[in-house]
XYZ file of C-alpha atoms in Angstrom:
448
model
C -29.673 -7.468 -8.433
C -30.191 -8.637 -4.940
C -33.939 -8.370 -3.393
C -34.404 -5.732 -0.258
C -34.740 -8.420 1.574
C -31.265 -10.289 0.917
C -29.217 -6.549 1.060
C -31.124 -5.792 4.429
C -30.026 -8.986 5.506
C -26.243 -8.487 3.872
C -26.040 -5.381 6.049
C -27.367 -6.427 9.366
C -24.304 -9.048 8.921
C -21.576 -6.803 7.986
C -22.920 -3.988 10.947
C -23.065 -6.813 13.810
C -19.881 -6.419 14.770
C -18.666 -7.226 18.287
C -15.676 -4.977 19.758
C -12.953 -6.669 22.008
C -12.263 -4.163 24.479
C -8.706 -6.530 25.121
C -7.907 -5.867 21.622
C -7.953 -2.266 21.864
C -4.464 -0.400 21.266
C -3.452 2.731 23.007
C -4.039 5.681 20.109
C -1.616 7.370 18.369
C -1.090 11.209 18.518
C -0.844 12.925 15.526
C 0.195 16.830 15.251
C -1.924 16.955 11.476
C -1.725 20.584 11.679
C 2.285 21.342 11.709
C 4.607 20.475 9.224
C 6.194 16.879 9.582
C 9.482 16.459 10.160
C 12.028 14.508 7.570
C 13.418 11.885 9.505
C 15.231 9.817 6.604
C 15.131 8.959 3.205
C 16.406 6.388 0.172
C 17.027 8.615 -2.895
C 20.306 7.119 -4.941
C 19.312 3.328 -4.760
C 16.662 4.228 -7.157
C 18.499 6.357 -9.507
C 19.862 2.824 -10.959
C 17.863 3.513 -14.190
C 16.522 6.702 -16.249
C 12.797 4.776 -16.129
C 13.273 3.816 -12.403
C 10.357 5.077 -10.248
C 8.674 3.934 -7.316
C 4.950 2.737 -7.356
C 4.104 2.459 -3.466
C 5.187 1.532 0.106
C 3.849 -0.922 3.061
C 4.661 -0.991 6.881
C 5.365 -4.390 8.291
C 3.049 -5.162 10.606
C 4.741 -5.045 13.193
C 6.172 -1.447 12.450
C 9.700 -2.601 11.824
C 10.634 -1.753 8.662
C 8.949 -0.756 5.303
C 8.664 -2.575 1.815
C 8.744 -0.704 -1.610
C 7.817 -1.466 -5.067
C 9.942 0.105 -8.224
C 9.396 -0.019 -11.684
C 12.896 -1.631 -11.826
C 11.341 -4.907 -10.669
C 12.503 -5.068 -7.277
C 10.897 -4.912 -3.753
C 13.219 -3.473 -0.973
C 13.190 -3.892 2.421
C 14.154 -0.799 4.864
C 14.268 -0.577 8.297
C 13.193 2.317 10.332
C 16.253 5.407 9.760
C 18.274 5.939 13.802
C 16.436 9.239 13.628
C 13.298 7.755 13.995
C 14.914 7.153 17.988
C 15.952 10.379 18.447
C 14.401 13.446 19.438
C 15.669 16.912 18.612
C 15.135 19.780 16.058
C 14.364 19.025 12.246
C 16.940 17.554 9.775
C 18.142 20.033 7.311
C 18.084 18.618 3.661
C 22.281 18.247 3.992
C 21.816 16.316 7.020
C 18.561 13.665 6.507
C 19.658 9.892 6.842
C 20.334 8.214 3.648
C 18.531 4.935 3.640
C 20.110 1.797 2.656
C 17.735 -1.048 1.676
C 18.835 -4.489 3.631
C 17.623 -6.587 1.316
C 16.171 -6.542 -2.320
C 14.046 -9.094 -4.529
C 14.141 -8.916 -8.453
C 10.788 -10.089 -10.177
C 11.825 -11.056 -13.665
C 8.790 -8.779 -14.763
C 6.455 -5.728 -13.942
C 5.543 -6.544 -10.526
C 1.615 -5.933 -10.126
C 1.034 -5.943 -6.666
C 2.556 -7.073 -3.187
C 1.749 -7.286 0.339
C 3.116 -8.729 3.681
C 2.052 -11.892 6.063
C -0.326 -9.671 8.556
C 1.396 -12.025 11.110
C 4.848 -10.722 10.236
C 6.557 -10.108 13.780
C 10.453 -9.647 13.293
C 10.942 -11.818 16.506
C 9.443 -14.634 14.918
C 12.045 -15.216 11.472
C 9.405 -17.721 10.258
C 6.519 -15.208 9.598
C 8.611 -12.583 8.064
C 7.817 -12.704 4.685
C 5.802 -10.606 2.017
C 4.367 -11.894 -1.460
C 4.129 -10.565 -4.842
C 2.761 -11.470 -8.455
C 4.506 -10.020 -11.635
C 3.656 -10.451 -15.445
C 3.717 -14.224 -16.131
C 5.287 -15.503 -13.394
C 3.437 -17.148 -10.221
C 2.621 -15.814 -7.377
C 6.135 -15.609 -4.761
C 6.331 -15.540 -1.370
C 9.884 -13.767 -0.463
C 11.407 -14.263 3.524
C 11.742 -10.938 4.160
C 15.615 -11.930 6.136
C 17.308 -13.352 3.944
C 15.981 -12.073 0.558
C 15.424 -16.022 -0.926
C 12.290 -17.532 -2.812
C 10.801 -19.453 -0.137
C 7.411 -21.281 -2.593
C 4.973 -20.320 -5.106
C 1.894 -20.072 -5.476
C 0.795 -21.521 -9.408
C -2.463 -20.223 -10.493
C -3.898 -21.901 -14.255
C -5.762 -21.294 -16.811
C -8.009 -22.931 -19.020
C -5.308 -24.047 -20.778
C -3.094 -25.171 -18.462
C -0.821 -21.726 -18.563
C 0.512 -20.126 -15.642
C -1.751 -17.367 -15.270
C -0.568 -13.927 -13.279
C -2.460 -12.387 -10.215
C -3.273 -8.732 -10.488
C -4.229 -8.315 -7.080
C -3.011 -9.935 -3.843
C -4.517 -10.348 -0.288
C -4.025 -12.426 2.669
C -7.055 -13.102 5.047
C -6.867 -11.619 8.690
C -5.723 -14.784 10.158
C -3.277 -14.810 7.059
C -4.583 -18.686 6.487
C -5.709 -17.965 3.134
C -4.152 -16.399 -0.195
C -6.431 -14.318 -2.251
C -5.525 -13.651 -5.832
C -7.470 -11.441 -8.143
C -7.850 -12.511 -12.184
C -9.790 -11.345 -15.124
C -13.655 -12.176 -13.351
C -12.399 -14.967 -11.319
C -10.491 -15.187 -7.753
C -8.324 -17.826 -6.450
C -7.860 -18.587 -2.863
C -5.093 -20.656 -1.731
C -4.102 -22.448 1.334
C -0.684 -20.051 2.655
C 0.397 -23.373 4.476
C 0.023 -25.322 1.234
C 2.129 -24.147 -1.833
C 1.207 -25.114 -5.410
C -1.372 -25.210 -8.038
C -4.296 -26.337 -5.927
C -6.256 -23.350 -4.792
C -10.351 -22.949 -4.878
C -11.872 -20.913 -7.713
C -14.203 -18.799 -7.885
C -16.176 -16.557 -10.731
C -17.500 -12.982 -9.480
C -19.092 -12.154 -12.742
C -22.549 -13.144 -13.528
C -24.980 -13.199 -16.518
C -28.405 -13.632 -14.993
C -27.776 -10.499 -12.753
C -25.305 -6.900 -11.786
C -22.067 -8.376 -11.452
C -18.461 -7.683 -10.682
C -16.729 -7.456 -13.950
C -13.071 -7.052 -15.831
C -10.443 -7.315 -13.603
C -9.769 -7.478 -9.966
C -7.386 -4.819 -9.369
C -7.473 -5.156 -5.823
C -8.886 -6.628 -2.474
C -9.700 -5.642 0.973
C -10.280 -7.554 4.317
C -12.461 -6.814 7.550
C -10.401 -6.903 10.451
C -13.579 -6.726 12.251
C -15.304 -9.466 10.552
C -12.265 -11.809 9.141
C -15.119 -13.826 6.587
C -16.017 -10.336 4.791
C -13.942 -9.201 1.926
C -13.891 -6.515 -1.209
C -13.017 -6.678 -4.426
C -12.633 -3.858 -6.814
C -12.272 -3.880 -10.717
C -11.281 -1.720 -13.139
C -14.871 -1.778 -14.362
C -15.694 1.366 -11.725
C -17.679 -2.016 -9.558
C -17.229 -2.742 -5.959
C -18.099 -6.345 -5.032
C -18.307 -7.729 -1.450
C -18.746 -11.370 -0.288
C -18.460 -13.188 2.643
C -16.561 -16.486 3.926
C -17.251 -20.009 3.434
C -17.913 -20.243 -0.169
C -17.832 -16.325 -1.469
C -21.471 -15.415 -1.703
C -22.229 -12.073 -2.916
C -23.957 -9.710 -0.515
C -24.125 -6.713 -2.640
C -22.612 -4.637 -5.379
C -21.316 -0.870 -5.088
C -21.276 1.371 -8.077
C -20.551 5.018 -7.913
C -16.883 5.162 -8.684
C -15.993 7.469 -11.461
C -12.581 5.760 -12.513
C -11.251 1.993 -12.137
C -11.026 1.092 -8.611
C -6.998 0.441 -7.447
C -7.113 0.819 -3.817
C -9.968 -0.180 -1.332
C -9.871 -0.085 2.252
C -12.002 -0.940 5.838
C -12.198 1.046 8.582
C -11.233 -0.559 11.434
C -14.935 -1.560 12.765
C -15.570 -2.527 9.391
C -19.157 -0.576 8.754
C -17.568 1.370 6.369
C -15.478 0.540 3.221
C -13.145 3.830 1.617
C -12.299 3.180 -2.233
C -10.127 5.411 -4.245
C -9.964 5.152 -8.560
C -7.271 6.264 -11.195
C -8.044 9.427 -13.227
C -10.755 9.856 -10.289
C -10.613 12.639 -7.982
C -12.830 11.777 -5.362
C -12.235 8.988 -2.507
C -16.180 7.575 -1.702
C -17.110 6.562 2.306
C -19.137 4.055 1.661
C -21.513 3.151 4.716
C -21.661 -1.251 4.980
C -24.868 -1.207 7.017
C -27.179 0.737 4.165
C -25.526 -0.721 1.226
C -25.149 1.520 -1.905
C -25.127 4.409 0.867
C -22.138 6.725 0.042
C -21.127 8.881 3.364
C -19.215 11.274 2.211
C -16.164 12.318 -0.628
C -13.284 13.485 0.020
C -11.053 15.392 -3.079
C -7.723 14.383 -4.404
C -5.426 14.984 -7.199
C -5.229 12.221 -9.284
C -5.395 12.460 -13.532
C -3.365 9.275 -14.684
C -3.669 5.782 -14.867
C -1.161 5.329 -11.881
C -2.659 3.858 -8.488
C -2.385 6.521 -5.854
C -2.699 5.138 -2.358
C -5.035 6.382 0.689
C -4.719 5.066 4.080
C -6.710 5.444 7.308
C -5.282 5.404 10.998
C -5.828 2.953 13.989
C -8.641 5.046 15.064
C -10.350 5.205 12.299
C -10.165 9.474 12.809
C -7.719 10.779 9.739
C -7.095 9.660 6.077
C -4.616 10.440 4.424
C -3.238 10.286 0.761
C -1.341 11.083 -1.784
C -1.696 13.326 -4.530
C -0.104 14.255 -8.157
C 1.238 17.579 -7.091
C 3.756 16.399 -4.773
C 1.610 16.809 -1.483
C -0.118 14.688 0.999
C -3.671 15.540 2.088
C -5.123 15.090 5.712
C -8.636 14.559 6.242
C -10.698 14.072 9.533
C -13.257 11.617 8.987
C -15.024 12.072 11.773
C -16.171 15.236 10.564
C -17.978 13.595 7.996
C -19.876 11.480 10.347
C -20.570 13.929 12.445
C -22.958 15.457 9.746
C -24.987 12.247 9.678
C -27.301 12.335 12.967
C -30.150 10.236 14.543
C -33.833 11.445 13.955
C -36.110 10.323 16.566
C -37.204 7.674 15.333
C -33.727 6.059 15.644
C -33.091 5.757 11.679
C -29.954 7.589 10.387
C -30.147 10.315 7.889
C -27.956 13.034 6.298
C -27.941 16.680 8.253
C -29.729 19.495 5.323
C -28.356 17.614 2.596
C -28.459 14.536 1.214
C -25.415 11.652 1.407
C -24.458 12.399 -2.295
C -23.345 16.353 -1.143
C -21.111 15.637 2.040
C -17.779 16.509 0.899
C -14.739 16.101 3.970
C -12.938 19.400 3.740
C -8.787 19.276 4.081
C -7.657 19.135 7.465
C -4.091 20.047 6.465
C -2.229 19.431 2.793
C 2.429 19.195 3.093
C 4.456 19.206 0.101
C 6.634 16.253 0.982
C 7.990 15.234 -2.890
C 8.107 17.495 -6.088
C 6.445 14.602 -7.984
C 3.430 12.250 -7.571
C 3.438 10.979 -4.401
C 1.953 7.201 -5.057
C 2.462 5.886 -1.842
C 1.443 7.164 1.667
C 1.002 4.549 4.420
C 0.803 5.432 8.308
C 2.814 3.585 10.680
C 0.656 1.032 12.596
C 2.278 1.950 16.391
C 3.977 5.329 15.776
C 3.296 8.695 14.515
C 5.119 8.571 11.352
C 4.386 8.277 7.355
C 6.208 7.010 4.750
C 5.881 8.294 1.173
C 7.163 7.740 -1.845
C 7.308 9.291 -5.238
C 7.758 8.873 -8.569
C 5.994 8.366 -12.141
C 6.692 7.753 -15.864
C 7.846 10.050 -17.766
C 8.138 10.870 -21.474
C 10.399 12.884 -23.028
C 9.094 15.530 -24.832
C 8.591 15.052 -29.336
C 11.119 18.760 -29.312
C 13.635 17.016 -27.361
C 15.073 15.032 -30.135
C 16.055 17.789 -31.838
C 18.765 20.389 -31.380
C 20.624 23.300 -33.341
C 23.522 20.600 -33.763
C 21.582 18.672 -35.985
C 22.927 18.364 -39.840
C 20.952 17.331 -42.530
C 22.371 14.508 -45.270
C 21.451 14.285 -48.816
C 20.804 11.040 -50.478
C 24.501 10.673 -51.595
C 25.253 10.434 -47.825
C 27.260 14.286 -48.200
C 26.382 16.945 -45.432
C 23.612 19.725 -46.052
C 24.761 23.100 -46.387
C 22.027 24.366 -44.174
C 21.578 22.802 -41.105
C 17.883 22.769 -39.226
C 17.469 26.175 -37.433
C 17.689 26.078 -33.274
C 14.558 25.153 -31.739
C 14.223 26.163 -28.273
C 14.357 23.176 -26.286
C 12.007 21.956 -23.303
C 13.014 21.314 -20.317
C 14.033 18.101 -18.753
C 11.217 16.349 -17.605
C 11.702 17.045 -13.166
C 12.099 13.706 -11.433
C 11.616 12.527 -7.742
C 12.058 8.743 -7.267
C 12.226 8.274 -3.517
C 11.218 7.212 -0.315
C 10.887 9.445 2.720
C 9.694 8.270 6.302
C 8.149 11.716 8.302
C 7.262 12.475 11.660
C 4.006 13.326 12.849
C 4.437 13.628 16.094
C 3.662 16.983 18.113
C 6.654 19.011 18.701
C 7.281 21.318 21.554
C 7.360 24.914 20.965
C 7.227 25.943 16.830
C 7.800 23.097 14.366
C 10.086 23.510 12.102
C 9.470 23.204 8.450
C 11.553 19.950 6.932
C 13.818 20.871 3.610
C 12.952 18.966 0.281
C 16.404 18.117 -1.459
């Protein structure tokens, strides 16, 4: 482990962070307390296949339209439903916008993760595009107009195999490619397609280590050199730019990390596990310092994503049951006051017991809801839904069924009914909602 000395100095980098008033965006109002309104949503374009279900969502950048991952393979691209322009009373579930994806790409295997240029504006054609890795297959980067391969991205082995990238990130400036392996990341040149690419181990023998694989990887906005990597060895790593040294480890997740996240004046890093029901605040400028939790539904393997506004004011995220949680994280900080001495410490309890209450919980899907991102200029959310199922070991059987003796004639007696579960419930979609305040009552949006 690193020395008091080295982490003090680790954190003093990651808290000096200078804010550019010019950069500053007007905030977005949220009504968290009412009931969003349905605005639009894709349902039948993923009924294509029994197994079909989707496994998360992600705004362009520029707000234009939204990208989705299914288990078919594909990545869709849809743009923003006309309702989205319109202002009026609530859809009801006979009248919501179906959504037509404008373009689709087919990885020839299970797609593992995906993410857009963080450049991407729609006026510029040559920065729209998005990546993704699948199951032995490079790395592709997809222009997000036409639908075509535009290059690759070929990351080896040791034995000169192509080798698949579990986790993908661009830098801020969206210069660089990170891909995440079994104890090793790969950083590639965006401009320069190919094998060539800078490696880089994150475990270590001599000393605590990041370990296992890199399920995913964050950026600081705030501080473009710092970056986090999380593995499914319950380990939060983060390093900084040129030449990935370590500044400290985090360990406190219960479950494998799958979705890490800055706020936006990156002193504090949010992480989220599977089959782990808390989300941990973990303060960047007293490393190993955890904030506060915050309490989700999550009990399978699946990743179940989190995300955080502009402001850095309300998380939200999905859950198993169907709903979407709203939390107000300044609440959370508001517990953790200045003494008089100037040093920070936790209001009658310690940082361990803070636990964010729910600001507001909507059942938007009557499944897992495994994607939840917040538009990044407009009071809206998508979602989407969707899990594997299994059909239950009673539901091969039915009072039909005739039993055969060994010379291939009928049975007299025939197996006696068995009552019969019931169909596993399914909800493969995605569904863009409006948070924005209403005048007068809200009205409660229909699930169909």
């Amino acid at each position: 482990m690193e020395t008091d000395h080295e982490e003090e100095a680790a954190a003093e980098s990651v808290a000096d962070v200078d804010s550019d008033p010019g950069d500053a965006r007007p905030a977005i109002q949220y009504d968290v307390k009412s009931s969003p309104r349905l605005l639009g949503q894709a349902k039948a374009e993923f009924a294509c296949t029994a197994d079909n279900f989707l496994r998360g969502c992600e705004w362009a950048p520029d707000g234009s339209c939204v990208l989705t991952c299914s288990n078919d393979n594909s990545l869709r691209v849809f743009n923003l439903p006309p309702s989205v322009y319109q202002s009026g009373p609530a859809e009801t579930a006979g009248e919501v916008t179906e959504m037509e994806s404008v373009l689709s790409a087919r990885e020839g295997e299970l797609i593992y993760d995906y993410c857009w240029y963080p450049k991407m504006n729609s006026s510029d054609p040559v920065s729209c595009f998005f990546l993704s890795s699948c199951r032995d297959h490079p790395v592709h980067l997809w222009d997000a107009y036409t639908g075509q391969l535009r290059c690759s991205y070929r990351p080896y082995n040791h034995l000169d195999e192509i080798s698949a990238a579990h986790s993908l990130q661009f830098s801020a400036d969206g210069s660089k490619l990170y891909c995440g392996f079994d104890g090793i990341v790969r950083i590639f040149d965006t401009g320069r397609p190919g094998r060539d690419c800078i490696q880089r181990s994150v475990t270590s023998k001599k000393q605590a280590s990041l370990s296992g694989i890199v399920s995913c990887i964050a950026v600081s906005e705030a501080q473009p050199g710092i970056y986090a990597l999380g593995s499914y060895s319950r380990r939060i790593g983060l390093y900084s730019e040129p030449g990935g040294s370590a500044l400290f480890l985090l360990e406190g997740q219960r479950g494998g990390v799958t979705h890490l996240q800055f706020t936006n004046d990156g002193t504090q890093l949010i992480s989220g596990g599977r089959k782990d029901n808390e989300m941990l605040c973990w303060d960047l400028r007293q490393p190993g310092k955890v904030l506060w939790r915050a309490v989700r539904n999550v009990i399978t393997n699946q990743r179940i994503l989190f995300d955080i506004d502009q402001s850095s004011r309300f998380m939200v995220s999905g859950n198993q049951d169907g709903s979407i949680v709203f939390y107000d994280m300044a609440a959370g900080d508001a517990q953790t006051v200045s003494s008089a001495d100037g040093e920070q410490h936790v209001a009658a309890e310690s940082s361990s017991e803070i636990q964010l209450s729910e600001l507001s919980r909507f059942a938007v899907h009557t499944d897992a809801v495994n994607g939840c991102r917040l538009h990044p200029s407009l009071p809206l959310v998508a979602t989407t839904s969707g899990q594997r199922k299994f059909a239950s070991p009673g539901a091969e059987y039915s009072s039909s069924d005739s039993d055969s003796d060994c010379d291939g004639h009928s049975a007299a007696k025939s197996r006696s009914p068995q009552p019969q579960p019931p169909p596993p419930q399914r909800d493969n979609s995605l569904r863009i909602w409006s948070l924005a305040a209403t005048t007068g009552s809200s009205a409660e949006s229909e699930l169909t």
